[in-house]
Amino acid sequence: MAKFEALLKINPQKVENLSEYITYCKYYFKPKSKSKVESYENIEKLKQDFPIVHRNILSDSKYKKNDTLKDFPLNWLKYEIIGNSKIKTFENDSNLKNSKQISGIYGNTNDLQAYINNLPKYSFAIWFKFKLKTPYFSKDDDEFYIIQNPILKEANFKVPMVRGSSWKGALAHAFRELLGEKEKIESFLRIFGAGSESIKALESYLFDKSKDLKKTQEHLLEFILFELGLKVDKVLIEKIKKIKNKEEVLNILGSKLSQKLSENKKHLPLEFQTHKGRAIFYPTYFDRLTFEIINPHDRRKRAGTNPIHYEVVPKGTEGIFQSIYIPFDGILKDNNELKNEVNKDLNNLCEAFEILTEIGIGAKTKLGWGRFKIEDKKVCVNSDLEIPERWTKCQD
């Protein structure tokens, strides 16, 4: 934040920016009981110290008798700070601008194209604006807050966000729906990398660093099932159980997972060895906040019993997505082979985004939250790559 939040003074009747909003939510006065407020000896001192208490609890007609004092700060936040629109906007907030600048997010594709031009050949960037079709929520770890479910915010500037790692995880999940072909599995591992315990166990056995065959069998099945999300039948399980040496491990990898191994069973392809992914994912920051309520119903009484508040980014909010792909591990590869790989990865990534728009990002996606619509799809390239259908070059 621009200032130390605990020392930040706010006027609770006029919250203007993100810093004041967060400060109110985290530190502002929470009355313990109405009697305690009413018994405050010096009412003028009370009004001076806590103007919202006097103006709202003691005299405001909006205060409802059914509201518990525990919930009062939240109700005040909804009625007075967010107001009739039920949405608080921070469009020109300095913290929002600082977060974007420090994270390296480009506001236009001209500057991004200039950056891509200086990267290794066949690097590209995917950049688009999107609009939320449903609320977005991802829970923050901050326990000292006005409600139990604050939205995830950037650690220093307290701006609501989608982490780059969250984009990566969500996109990898969407990408798994494409994994019916061996070439797409190789593409998946090139884009997102490989460094799990399953990959390490396979690698260790195949390069003679370990002789633990049972552990290799377990991790091979785990890798196919949980990391790639592929279907496994009884025949494949029996095959894995009967593995006796590394040649048979390579046979299964080749027949089930890798076109390269099917053609040449002597080596473990680079895609299946521990490595970083070629794609870098940037965070997205939002400029709006509001509240949603989930009210679980009692089955017998058919009435809500305990409303749960969520701080969310509302439907209709716009954001920017940015990802840069650098084929850093392709320097020694043949030019045509590398170009072919990058073209496949670019097409697969764009296809996965179309799936992700319907799956959604963040939490509560089963309730329909986190859906979005892509509005301005751009690809910045520094060489003669094929631009996927319905996407346009940054230079156009």
Short mmCIF file of C-alpha atoms in Angstrom, two decimals:
data_model
loop_
_atom_site.label_atom_id
_atom_site.label_comp_id
_atom_site.label_asym_id
_atom_site.label_seq_id
_atom_site.Cartn_x
_atom_site.Cartn_y
_atom_site.Cartn_z
CA MET A 1 0.00 0.00 0.00
CA ALA A 2 1.06 3.61 -0.46
CA LYS A 3 1.15 4.09 3.33
CA PHE A 4 1.29 1.79 6.32
CA GLU A 5 -2.31 0.68 6.49
CA ALA A 6 -2.49 0.55 10.29
CA LEU A 7 -1.46 4.21 10.50
CA LEU A 8 -3.68 5.39 7.68
CA LYS A 9 -6.36 7.87 8.72
CA ILE A 10 -9.67 7.59 6.93
CA ASN A 11 -12.87 9.52 6.87
CA PRO A 12 -15.44 6.72 7.17
CA GLN A 13 -18.10 8.92 5.61
CA LYS A 14 -16.07 9.29 2.45
CA VAL A 15 -13.96 6.30 1.47
CA GLU A 16 -12.23 7.26 -1.77
CA ASN A 17 -9.56 4.73 -2.63
CA LEU A 18 -8.45 1.16 -2.12
CA SER A 19 -6.18 1.98 0.82
CA GLU A 20 -9.03 3.55 2.77
CA TYR A 21 -11.42 0.77 1.83
CA ILE A 22 -9.03 -1.96 3.02
CA THR A 23 -8.17 -0.01 6.17
CA TYR A 24 -11.84 0.28 7.05
CA CYS A 25 -12.41 -3.43 6.46
CA LYS A 26 -9.43 -4.47 8.55
CA TYR A 27 -9.10 -2.01 11.39
CA TYR A 28 -12.13 0.18 11.87
CA PHE A 29 -14.22 0.24 15.00
CA LYS A 30 -16.44 -2.77 15.65
CA PRO A 31 -18.88 -2.16 18.55
CA LYS A 32 -19.21 -5.10 20.92
CA SER A 33 -22.76 -4.35 21.98
CA LYS A 34 -25.40 -1.64 21.59
CA SER A 35 -25.57 -1.05 25.34
CA LYS A 36 -21.86 -0.40 25.41
CA VAL A 37 -22.22 2.20 22.69
CA GLU A 38 -25.22 3.85 24.36
CA SER A 39 -23.45 3.99 27.71
CA TYR A 40 -20.52 5.87 26.29
CA GLU A 41 -20.16 8.67 28.83
CA ASN A 42 -19.12 11.48 26.58
CA ILE A 43 -21.38 11.40 23.53
CA GLU A 44 -19.48 14.22 21.85
CA LYS A 45 -16.28 12.27 22.24
CA LEU A 46 -18.03 9.23 20.78
CA LYS A 47 -19.21 11.21 17.76
CA GLN A 48 -15.73 12.57 17.26
CA ASP A 49 -14.01 9.21 17.58
CA PHE A 50 -16.50 7.02 15.77
CA PRO A 51 -18.85 9.09 13.60
CA ILE A 52 -20.41 6.07 11.90
CA VAL A 53 -21.55 4.69 15.25
CA HIS A 54 -23.51 7.80 16.18
CA ARG A 55 -24.80 8.56 12.71
CA ASN A 56 -25.96 5.04 11.97
CA ILE A 57 -26.60 2.93 15.02
CA LEU A 58 -28.20 5.63 17.18
CA SER A 59 -30.09 7.66 14.60
CA ASP A 60 -29.94 6.22 11.10
CA SER A 61 -33.27 4.87 9.85
CA LYS A 62 -31.44 2.30 7.73
CA TYR A 63 -30.33 0.51 10.85
CA LYS A 64 -32.55 -2.53 11.27
CA LYS A 65 -33.40 -4.03 14.60
CA ASN A 66 -32.77 -7.48 13.22
CA ASP A 67 -29.17 -6.62 12.36
CA THR A 68 -26.79 -7.89 14.96
CA LEU A 69 -24.11 -5.49 16.06
CA LYS A 70 -21.59 -8.01 14.89
CA ASP A 71 -22.91 -7.53 11.35
CA PHE A 72 -23.30 -3.78 11.56
CA PRO A 73 -19.89 -2.78 10.12
CA LEU A 74 -20.59 -4.99 7.11
CA ASN A 75 -24.03 -3.49 6.58
CA TRP A 76 -22.62 0.00 6.92
CA LEU A 77 -19.97 -0.93 4.34
CA LYS A 78 -22.64 -2.14 1.91
CA TYR A 79 -25.00 0.84 2.33
CA GLU A 80 -22.63 3.74 2.82
CA ILE A 81 -19.39 2.89 1.06
CA ILE A 82 -20.64 0.80 -1.82
CA GLY A 83 -23.94 2.65 -1.97
CA ASN A 84 -26.94 2.00 -4.17
CA SER A 85 -24.87 0.62 -7.02
CA LYS A 86 -23.60 -2.14 -4.69
CA ILE A 87 -20.25 -1.87 -6.44
CA LYS A 88 -17.18 0.07 -5.34
CA THR A 89 -14.91 1.19 -8.18
CA PHE A 90 -11.24 2.18 -7.97
CA GLU A 91 -10.62 2.94 -11.62
CA ASN A 92 -7.88 5.55 -11.20
CA ASP A 93 -6.45 4.24 -7.95
CA SER A 94 -2.69 4.72 -7.60
CA ASN A 95 -2.25 1.28 -6.00
CA LEU A 96 -3.89 -0.35 -9.01
CA LYS A 97 -1.59 1.50 -11.41
CA ASN A 98 1.49 0.67 -9.32
CA SER A 99 0.57 -3.02 -9.19
CA LYS A 100 0.26 -3.24 -12.97
CA GLN A 101 3.47 -1.33 -13.59
CA ILE A 102 5.57 -3.37 -11.16
CA SER A 103 4.17 -6.66 -12.50
CA GLY A 104 5.16 -5.71 -16.09
CA ILE A 105 1.64 -5.73 -17.51
CA TYR A 106 1.35 -3.74 -20.73
CA GLY A 107 -1.69 -1.52 -21.24
CA ASN A 108 -1.38 -1.72 -25.04
CA THR A 109 0.06 -4.20 -27.49
CA ASN A 110 2.46 -1.76 -29.20
CA ASP A 111 4.76 -1.72 -26.17
CA LEU A 112 4.36 -5.48 -25.71
CA GLN A 113 5.32 -6.07 -29.37
CA ALA A 114 8.48 -3.99 -28.91
CA TYR A 115 9.36 -6.19 -25.91
CA ILE A 116 8.73 -9.44 -27.81
CA ASN A 117 10.96 -8.27 -30.68
CA ASN A 118 13.96 -8.46 -28.34
CA LEU A 119 13.29 -12.05 -27.20
CA PRO A 120 14.69 -15.25 -28.84
CA LYS A 121 13.24 -16.25 -32.23
CA TYR A 122 9.76 -17.82 -32.14
CA SER A 123 8.86 -16.17 -28.84
CA PHE A 124 5.32 -14.86 -28.68
CA ALA A 125 2.88 -13.16 -26.29
CA ILE A 126 -0.82 -13.76 -25.82
CA TRP A 127 -2.67 -10.62 -24.68
CA PHE A 128 -6.38 -10.02 -24.38
CA LYS A 129 -8.99 -8.02 -22.54
CA PHE A 130 -11.79 -9.93 -20.93
CA LYS A 131 -15.06 -9.14 -19.18
CA LEU A 132 -16.43 -11.20 -16.29
CA LYS A 133 -19.81 -12.80 -17.08
CA THR A 134 -20.20 -13.90 -13.43
CA PRO A 135 -18.54 -12.81 -10.15
CA TYR A 136 -14.93 -13.81 -9.50
CA PHE A 137 -13.80 -15.01 -6.06
CA SER A 138 -10.60 -16.49 -4.68
CA LYS A 139 -10.17 -16.50 -0.89
CA ASP A 140 -7.43 -14.43 0.72
CA ASP A 141 -5.48 -15.67 3.74
CA ASP A 142 -6.17 -12.45 5.67
CA GLU A 143 -8.07 -13.50 8.81
CA PHE A 144 -8.30 -10.03 10.33
CA TYR A 145 -11.02 -8.64 8.11
CA ILE A 146 -14.58 -7.41 8.29
CA ILE A 147 -15.95 -10.65 6.79
CA GLN A 148 -14.69 -14.22 6.80
CA ASN A 149 -14.30 -14.47 3.03
CA PRO A 150 -12.19 -11.55 1.74
CA ILE A 151 -11.10 -11.76 -1.87
CA LEU A 152 -7.47 -12.49 -2.73
CA LYS A 153 -5.45 -9.26 -2.88
CA GLU A 154 -1.90 -8.39 -3.83
CA ALA A 155 0.24 -8.57 -0.66
CA ASN A 156 1.60 -5.01 -0.67
CA PHE A 157 -0.89 -2.87 -2.59
CA LYS A 158 -4.04 -4.78 -1.55
CA VAL A 159 -5.50 -4.79 -5.06
CA PRO A 160 -7.92 -7.65 -5.92
CA MET A 161 -6.18 -10.02 -8.31
CA VAL A 162 -5.82 -13.33 -10.11
CA ARG A 163 -2.33 -14.68 -9.48
CA GLY A 164 -0.18 -15.70 -12.45
CA SER A 165 0.11 -19.17 -10.90
CA SER A 166 -3.70 -19.32 -10.71
CA TRP A 167 -3.96 -18.57 -14.42
CA LYS A 168 -1.40 -21.30 -15.09
CA GLY A 169 -3.25 -23.87 -12.99
CA ALA A 170 -6.65 -23.01 -14.46
CA LEU A 171 -5.34 -23.10 -18.02
CA ALA A 172 -3.53 -26.40 -17.45
CA HIS A 173 -6.82 -27.82 -16.17
CA ALA A 174 -8.62 -26.63 -19.33
CA PHE A 175 -5.78 -27.92 -21.53
CA ARG A 176 -6.25 -31.47 -20.17
CA GLU A 177 -9.53 -31.66 -22.06
CA LEU A 178 -7.46 -31.58 -25.25
CA LEU A 179 -5.14 -34.43 -24.28
CA GLY A 180 -6.47 -37.08 -26.60
CA GLU A 181 -3.46 -36.97 -28.90
CA LYS A 182 0.15 -37.78 -28.06
CA GLU A 183 1.45 -34.58 -29.66
CA LYS A 184 -0.77 -32.51 -27.39
CA ILE A 185 0.65 -34.24 -24.31
CA GLU A 186 4.14 -33.22 -25.44
CA SER A 187 2.83 -29.70 -26.05
CA PHE A 188 1.28 -29.63 -22.56
CA LEU A 189 4.61 -30.52 -20.96
CA ARG A 190 6.53 -27.97 -23.09
CA ILE A 191 4.17 -25.12 -22.14
CA PHE A 192 3.60 -25.83 -18.45
CA GLY A 193 6.84 -27.67 -17.61
CA ALA A 194 7.43 -30.85 -15.63
CA GLY A 195 8.77 -31.03 -12.10
CA SER A 196 6.41 -33.20 -10.13
CA GLU A 197 7.44 -36.11 -7.91
CA SER A 198 6.02 -38.49 -10.54
CA ILE A 199 8.27 -37.12 -13.28
CA LYS A 200 11.28 -37.14 -10.96
CA ALA A 201 10.67 -40.78 -9.99
CA LEU A 202 10.36 -41.87 -13.65
CA GLU A 203 13.42 -39.88 -14.64
CA SER A 204 15.46 -41.27 -11.77
CA TYR A 205 14.65 -44.88 -12.71
CA LEU A 206 15.19 -44.45 -16.46
CA PHE A 207 18.58 -42.75 -15.96
CA ASP A 208 19.75 -45.49 -13.57
CA LYS A 209 19.76 -43.26 -10.49
CA SER A 210 17.24 -45.51 -8.75
CA LYS A 211 16.33 -49.20 -8.95
CA ASP A 212 12.99 -48.91 -7.16
CA LEU A 213 10.72 -50.52 -9.75
CA LYS A 214 7.62 -50.59 -7.52
CA LYS A 215 7.85 -46.84 -6.87
CA THR A 216 8.26 -46.25 -10.63
CA GLN A 217 5.11 -48.27 -11.39
CA GLU A 218 3.08 -46.25 -8.86
CA HIS A 219 4.33 -42.91 -10.14
CA LEU A 220 3.78 -43.85 -13.79
CA LEU A 221 0.11 -44.58 -13.04
CA GLU A 222 -0.18 -41.44 -10.90
CA PHE A 223 1.33 -39.34 -13.69
CA ILE A 224 -1.10 -40.66 -16.31
CA LEU A 225 -4.16 -40.42 -14.07
CA PHE A 226 -3.78 -37.28 -11.99
CA GLU A 227 -1.35 -35.03 -13.83
CA LEU A 228 -2.50 -35.64 -17.38
CA GLY A 229 -6.05 -36.63 -16.46
CA LEU A 230 -6.10 -39.47 -19.02
CA LYS A 231 -8.45 -42.42 -18.82
CA VAL A 232 -6.91 -45.66 -17.57
CA ASP A 233 -8.40 -49.09 -18.28
CA LYS A 234 -7.72 -52.49 -16.74
CA VAL A 235 -5.43 -53.50 -19.60
CA LEU A 236 -3.10 -50.54 -19.00
CA ILE A 237 -3.09 -51.10 -15.22
CA GLU A 238 -2.11 -54.75 -15.74
CA LYS A 239 0.63 -53.69 -18.15
CA ILE A 240 2.06 -51.27 -15.61
CA LYS A 241 1.92 -53.91 -12.86
CA LYS A 242 3.91 -56.34 -15.03
CA ILE A 243 6.71 -53.92 -15.87
CA LYS A 244 10.11 -55.55 -15.26
CA ASN A 245 12.66 -53.12 -16.67
CA LYS A 246 13.10 -49.61 -18.06
CA GLU A 247 12.56 -50.73 -21.65
CA GLU A 248 8.99 -51.68 -20.75
CA VAL A 249 8.50 -48.31 -19.02
CA LEU A 250 9.62 -46.61 -22.26
CA ASN A 251 7.26 -48.85 -24.26
CA ILE A 252 4.25 -47.71 -22.22
CA LEU A 253 5.29 -44.06 -22.37
CA GLY A 254 5.73 -44.40 -26.13
CA SER A 255 2.52 -46.28 -26.83
CA LYS A 256 0.33 -44.21 -24.56
CA LEU A 257 1.90 -40.80 -24.13
CA SER A 258 4.61 -39.78 -26.57
CA GLN A 259 4.88 -39.77 -30.35
CA LYS A 260 8.63 -39.20 -30.07
CA LEU A 261 9.11 -42.30 -27.92
CA SER A 262 6.98 -44.35 -30.29
CA GLU A 263 9.38 -43.43 -33.09
CA ASN A 264 12.59 -43.72 -31.06
CA LYS A 265 12.52 -45.74 -27.85
CA LYS A 266 16.13 -45.20 -26.85
CA HIS A 267 15.85 -41.91 -25.00
CA LEU A 268 13.46 -40.12 -22.68
CA PRO A 269 12.29 -36.99 -24.58
CA LEU A 270 13.14 -33.61 -23.10
CA GLU A 271 9.44 -32.95 -22.52
CA PHE A 272 9.34 -35.86 -20.04
CA GLN A 273 12.41 -34.73 -18.13
CA THR A 274 12.32 -32.22 -15.28
CA HIS A 275 12.22 -28.71 -16.77
CA LYS A 276 10.55 -25.33 -16.57
CA GLY A 277 7.67 -24.53 -18.86
CA ARG A 278 8.11 -22.15 -21.78
CA ALA A 279 5.11 -20.01 -20.84
CA ILE A 280 5.18 -17.23 -18.22
CA PHE A 281 1.84 -16.12 -16.78
CA TYR A 282 1.21 -12.63 -15.40
CA PRO A 283 -1.32 -11.62 -12.74
CA THR A 284 -4.54 -9.75 -13.48
CA TYR A 285 -5.72 -6.84 -11.30
CA PHE A 286 -9.28 -5.59 -10.95
CA ASP A 287 -10.74 -2.17 -10.13
CA ARG A 288 -14.13 -3.15 -8.65
CA LEU A 289 -15.43 -4.86 -5.53
CA THR A 290 -18.80 -5.86 -4.20
CA PHE A 291 -20.43 -8.49 -2.01
CA GLU A 292 -22.31 -11.69 -2.71
CA ILE A 293 -24.23 -13.81 -0.22
CA ILE A 294 -24.61 -17.57 -0.23
CA ASN A 295 -27.43 -18.58 2.08
CA PRO A 296 -27.54 -22.35 2.73
CA HIS A 297 -31.13 -23.47 3.33
CA ASP A 298 -32.39 -25.73 6.09
CA ARG A 299 -33.93 -28.75 4.28
CA ARG A 300 -36.79 -29.10 6.76
CA LYS A 301 -37.70 -25.43 7.17
CA ARG A 302 -36.69 -24.48 3.59
CA ALA A 303 -35.27 -21.20 4.79
CA GLY A 304 -31.81 -19.70 4.97
CA THR A 305 -30.20 -20.14 8.34
CA ASN A 306 -26.72 -18.64 8.18
CA PRO A 307 -25.91 -16.25 5.30
CA ILE A 308 -22.27 -16.33 4.24
CA HIS A 309 -20.77 -13.14 2.82
CA TYR A 310 -18.20 -13.13 0.07
CA GLU A 311 -16.21 -10.16 -1.15
CA VAL A 312 -16.06 -10.59 -4.93
CA VAL A 313 -15.12 -8.87 -8.17
CA PRO A 314 -18.53 -8.25 -9.74
CA LYS A 315 -19.95 -9.33 -13.06
CA GLY A 316 -19.06 -6.90 -15.88
CA THR A 317 -15.59 -6.03 -14.54
CA GLU A 318 -12.84 -5.93 -17.17
CA GLY A 319 -9.30 -7.27 -16.83
CA ILE A 320 -6.18 -7.87 -18.89
CA PHE A 321 -4.55 -11.25 -19.41
CA GLN A 322 -0.91 -11.48 -20.50
CA SER A 323 1.36 -14.46 -21.08
CA ILE A 324 4.77 -14.67 -22.76
CA TYR A 325 6.11 -17.84 -24.35
CA ILE A 326 9.91 -18.21 -24.76
CA PRO A 327 11.32 -21.41 -26.34
CA PHE A 328 14.50 -21.17 -24.26
CA ASP A 329 15.19 -24.91 -24.56
CA GLY A 330 15.03 -24.93 -28.36
CA ILE A 331 18.35 -23.29 -29.20
CA LEU A 332 19.99 -26.53 -30.37
CA LYS A 333 16.93 -27.80 -32.23
CA ASP A 334 16.50 -27.76 -35.99
CA ASN A 335 14.74 -24.56 -37.11
CA ASN A 336 11.80 -26.34 -38.77
CA GLU A 337 11.31 -28.68 -35.82
CA LEU A 338 11.27 -25.76 -33.36
CA LYS A 339 8.91 -23.71 -35.53
CA ASN A 340 6.56 -26.68 -35.82
CA GLU A 341 6.53 -27.15 -32.02
CA VAL A 342 5.84 -23.46 -31.35
CA ASN A 343 3.02 -23.33 -33.90
CA LYS A 344 1.37 -26.32 -32.20
CA ASP A 345 1.82 -24.82 -28.73
CA LEU A 346 0.33 -21.49 -29.83
CA ASN A 347 -2.73 -23.16 -31.36
CA ASN A 348 -3.23 -25.42 -28.36
CA LEU A 349 -2.96 -22.51 -25.91
CA CYS A 350 -5.56 -20.47 -27.79
CA GLU A 351 -7.86 -23.50 -27.96
CA ALA A 352 -7.47 -24.05 -24.20
CA PHE A 353 -8.51 -20.44 -23.53
CA GLU A 354 -11.81 -21.03 -25.31
CA ILE A 355 -12.45 -23.96 -22.95
CA LEU A 356 -11.38 -21.96 -19.89
CA THR A 357 -13.93 -19.19 -20.55
CA GLU A 358 -16.68 -21.75 -19.87
CA ILE A 359 -14.95 -23.53 -16.96
CA GLY A 360 -14.16 -20.28 -15.13
CA ILE A 361 -11.33 -19.08 -12.91
CA GLY A 362 -11.02 -18.84 -9.14
CA ALA A 363 -13.21 -20.56 -6.54
CA LYS A 364 -16.89 -21.54 -6.64
CA THR A 365 -16.72 -22.32 -10.36
CA LYS A 366 -19.27 -25.09 -9.76
CA LEU A 367 -21.72 -22.33 -8.83
CA GLY A 368 -20.98 -20.65 -12.15
CA TRP A 369 -18.59 -18.01 -10.79
CA GLY A 370 -15.46 -16.96 -12.68
CA ARG A 371 -16.85 -17.23 -16.24
CA PHE A 372 -15.54 -14.58 -18.64
CA LYS A 373 -15.72 -13.39 -22.23
CA ILE A 374 -12.61 -12.61 -24.27
CA GLU A 375 -13.05 -9.32 -26.15
CA ASP A 376 -9.79 -8.32 -27.82
CA LYS A 377 -7.58 -11.28 -28.73
CA LYS A 378 -4.02 -10.44 -29.76
CA VAL A 379 -0.87 -12.48 -30.45
CA CYS A 380 2.50 -10.67 -30.63
CA VAL A 381 5.13 -12.65 -32.57
CA ASN A 382 8.71 -11.94 -33.63
CA SER A 383 8.84 -14.42 -36.54
CA ASP A 384 6.64 -16.02 -39.19
CA LEU A 385 4.33 -18.04 -36.94
CA GLU A 386 0.80 -19.03 -37.92
CA ILE A 387 -1.78 -16.95 -36.06
CA PRO A 388 -4.75 -19.08 -34.87
CA GLU A 389 -8.15 -18.48 -36.36
CA ARG A 390 -10.16 -15.64 -34.72
CA TRP A 391 -6.98 -14.16 -33.21
CA THR A 392 -5.14 -11.16 -34.69
CA LYS A 393 -1.52 -10.05 -34.77
CA CYS A 394 -0.51 -7.19 -32.49
CA GLN A 395 0.81 -5.29 -35.53
CA ASP A 396 -2.53 -5.46 -37.39
#
